[in-house]
XYZ file of C-alpha atoms in Angstrom:
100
model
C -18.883 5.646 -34.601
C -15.847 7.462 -34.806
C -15.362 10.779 -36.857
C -12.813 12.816 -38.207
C -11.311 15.773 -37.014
C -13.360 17.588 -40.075
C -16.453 15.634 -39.555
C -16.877 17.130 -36.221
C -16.447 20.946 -37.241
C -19.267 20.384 -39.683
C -21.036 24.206 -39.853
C -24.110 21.835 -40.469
C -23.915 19.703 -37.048
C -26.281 21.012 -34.265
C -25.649 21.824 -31.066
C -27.265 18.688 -29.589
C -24.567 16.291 -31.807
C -22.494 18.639 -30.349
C -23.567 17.958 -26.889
C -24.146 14.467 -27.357
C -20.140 14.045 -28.815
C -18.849 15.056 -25.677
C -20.967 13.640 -23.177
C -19.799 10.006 -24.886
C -16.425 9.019 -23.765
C -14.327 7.056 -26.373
C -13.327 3.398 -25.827
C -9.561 4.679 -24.758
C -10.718 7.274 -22.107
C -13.158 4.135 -20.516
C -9.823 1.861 -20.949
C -7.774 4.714 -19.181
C -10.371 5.215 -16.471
C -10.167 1.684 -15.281
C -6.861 1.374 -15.422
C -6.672 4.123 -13.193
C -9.288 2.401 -11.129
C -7.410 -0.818 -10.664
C -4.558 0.852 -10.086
C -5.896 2.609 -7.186
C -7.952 -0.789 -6.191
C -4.395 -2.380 -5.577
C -3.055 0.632 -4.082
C -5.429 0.608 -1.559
C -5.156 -3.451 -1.139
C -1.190 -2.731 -0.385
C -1.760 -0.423 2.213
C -4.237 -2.257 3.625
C -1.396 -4.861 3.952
C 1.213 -2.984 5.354
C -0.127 -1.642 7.690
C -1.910 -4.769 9.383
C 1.506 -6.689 9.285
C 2.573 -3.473 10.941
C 0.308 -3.274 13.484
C 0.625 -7.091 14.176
C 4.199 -7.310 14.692
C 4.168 -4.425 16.520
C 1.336 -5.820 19.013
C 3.201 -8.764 19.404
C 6.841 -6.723 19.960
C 5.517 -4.747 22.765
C 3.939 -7.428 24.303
C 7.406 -8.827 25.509
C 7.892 -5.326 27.091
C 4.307 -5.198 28.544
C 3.356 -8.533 29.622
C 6.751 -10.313 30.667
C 8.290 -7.108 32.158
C 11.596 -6.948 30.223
C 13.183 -3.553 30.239
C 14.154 -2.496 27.392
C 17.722 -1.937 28.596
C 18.121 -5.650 28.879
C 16.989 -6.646 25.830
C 18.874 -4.520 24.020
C 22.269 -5.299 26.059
C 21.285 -8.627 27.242
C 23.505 -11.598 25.405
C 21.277 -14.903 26.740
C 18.462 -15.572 24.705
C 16.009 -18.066 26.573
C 12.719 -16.742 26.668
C 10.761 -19.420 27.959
C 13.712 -18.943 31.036
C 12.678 -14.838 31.026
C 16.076 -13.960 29.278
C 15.745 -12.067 25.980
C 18.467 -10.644 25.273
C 18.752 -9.591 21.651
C 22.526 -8.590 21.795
C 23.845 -11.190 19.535
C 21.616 -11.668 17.266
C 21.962 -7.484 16.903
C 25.739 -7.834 16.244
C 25.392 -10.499 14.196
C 22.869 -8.844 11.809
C 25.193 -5.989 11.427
C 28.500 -8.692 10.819
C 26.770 -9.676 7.789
C-alpha cells in the first residue's frame, strides 16, 4: 500500500503508523538490497578464484626450484628446455614472449 507524499504528513496519523511506515521497507529498497547482496556473493566467489589459481600455480612454480634443485640463475639464463633431461631453461621462450 503505497501513499503519497501528503498522505503520510496526515496531522491525523499516529505515531504507531508512523512507526510502522518506516520499519517496512518498500519493494525497491528489498530489490536494491539484494542486488547489493549478489553483488557481493560474486565478489566474494571471484576472489575466492583468484586466489586458489594463484596459490596453485605458484605451488607448482616453486616446486621446480624446490624439488628438482634448479637455481634460479639457470632458469632464467638457461636456453635448453628439456625438463624430463633436468634442463629448464626459460630463456627463449622469455625473449620470445617479449618479440611478440
Amino acid at each position: 500500500m503505497e501513499q503519497t507524499h501528503s498522505q503520510l504528513r496526515k496531522p491525523d496519523a499516529q505515531p504507531n503508523e508512523w512507526a510502522v511506515r518506516l520499519h517496512h521497507a518498500t519493494r525497491a529498497t528489498r530489490e536494491d538490497w539484494l542486488g547489493k547482496a549478489i553483488s557481493y556473493l560474486c565478489i566474494g566467489v571471484i576472489i575466492l578464484v583468484v586466489a586458489s589459481m594463484l596459490w596453485f600455480i605458484t605451488s607448482k612454480g616453486i616446486a621446480t626450484f624446490t624439488q628438482n634443485h634448479v637455481s634460479l640463475g639457470k632458469f632464467l639464463t638457461g636456453t635448453n628446455w628439456a625438463p624430463d633431461q633436468g634442463q629448464i631453461g626459460a630463456l627463449p621462450m622469455i625473449v620470445g614472449s617479449f618479440a611478440v
